[in-house]
Amino acid sequence: MKISCYCGEMIFDSTDNLPQKGRLIPDQDWLEMFDALEVQVVERLAAGKLSFEAACMQMRELICSPVRGMWQCASCGRLYIDDLE
């Protein structure tokens, strides 16, 4: 993916672990995510109702659901944030 920055530079997103790429979790979703992790993963895992592998997958789904992608221009520092749509 290429993002054309307002300053004229291009922001490239072709893989993971890029210095200009990040993730944003809106504050309104932050505590809800932790509550869901406790109820849907930790409690069920502790009660033996969920395998370790299933707990890991459920945890990743819960953490990733409110996440927005964001990218920073290396030239001017502007942030571009995905709107989840």
Coordinates of C-alpha atoms in Angstrom, one line a residue:
M1 CA 0.0 0.0 0.0
K2 CA 1.2 3.5 -0.7
I3 CA -0.1 6.7 1.0
S4 CA 0.6 10.0 -0.7
C5 CA 1.4 12.5 2.1
Y6 CA 0.2 16.1 2.0
C7 CA 3.9 17.2 1.9
G8 CA 4.5 15.2 -1.3
E9 CA 6.4 12.2 0.1
M10 CA 5.1 8.6 -0.2
I11 CA 4.5 6.4 2.8
F12 CA 5.0 2.7 1.9
D13 CA 3.4 -0.2 3.8
S14 CA 4.6 -3.5 2.3
T15 CA 5.3 -5.6 5.4
D16 CA 5.2 -5.7 9.2
N17 CA 7.7 -4.2 11.7
L18 CA 8.1 -0.9 9.8
P19 CA 9.2 2.2 11.8
Q20 CA 6.5 4.4 10.2
K21 CA 3.7 1.9 10.9
G22 CA 1.7 1.7 14.1
R23 CA -1.5 0.7 15.7
L24 CA -4.1 2.8 17.6
I25 CA -6.7 1.7 20.1
P26 CA -9.3 4.4 20.8
D27 CA -9.5 5.2 24.5
Q28 CA -13.2 4.4 24.6
D29 CA -12.3 0.8 23.6
W30 CA -9.3 0.3 25.8
L31 CA -10.9 -0.8 29.1
E32 CA -13.7 -2.7 27.3
M33 CA -10.9 -4.7 25.6
F34 CA -9.3 -5.7 28.9
D35 CA -12.7 -6.6 30.5
A36 CA -13.5 -8.8 27.5
L37 CA -10.0 -10.5 27.8
E38 CA -10.7 -11.3 31.4
V39 CA -14.2 -12.7 30.9
Q40 CA -13.8 -14.3 27.5
V41 CA -10.3 -15.6 27.8
V42 CA -8.7 -15.7 31.2
E43 CA -11.8 -16.9 33.2
R44 CA -12.6 -19.6 30.5
L45 CA -9.0 -20.7 30.3
A46 CA -8.7 -21.0 34.1
A47 CA -11.9 -23.0 34.3
G48 CA -10.7 -25.4 31.7
K49 CA -13.3 -24.4 29.2
L50 CA -10.8 -23.1 26.7
S51 CA -7.6 -24.7 25.4
F52 CA -4.4 -22.7 25.4
E53 CA -4.4 -22.4 21.6
A54 CA -8.0 -21.3 21.5
A55 CA -7.3 -18.7 24.2
C56 CA -4.4 -17.3 22.2
M57 CA -6.6 -16.9 19.1
Q58 CA -9.5 -15.4 21.1
M59 CA -7.1 -13.0 22.7
R60 CA -5.7 -11.8 19.3
E61 CA -9.2 -11.3 18.0
L62 CA -10.2 -9.2 21.0
I63 CA -7.1 -7.1 20.9
C64 CA -7.2 -6.5 17.1
S65 CA -10.9 -5.7 16.9
P66 CA -10.7 -2.0 18.0
V67 CA -7.3 -1.4 16.4
R68 CA -6.8 1.2 13.7
G69 CA -3.8 1.2 11.5
M70 CA -1.7 4.3 11.4
W71 CA 1.3 5.5 9.4
Q72 CA 3.7 8.4 9.9
C73 CA 5.4 10.4 7.2
A74 CA 9.2 10.2 7.7
S75 CA 9.6 13.6 6.1
C76 CA 7.1 15.9 7.8
G77 CA 5.8 13.7 10.7
R78 CA 2.1 13.8 9.8
L79 CA 0.0 10.8 11.0
Y80 CA -2.5 9.0 8.8
I81 CA -5.0 7.0 10.7
D82 CA -7.4 4.4 9.3
D83 CA -11.1 4.9 10.1
L84 CA -11.9 1.2 10.4
E85 CA -14.0 1.3 7.2

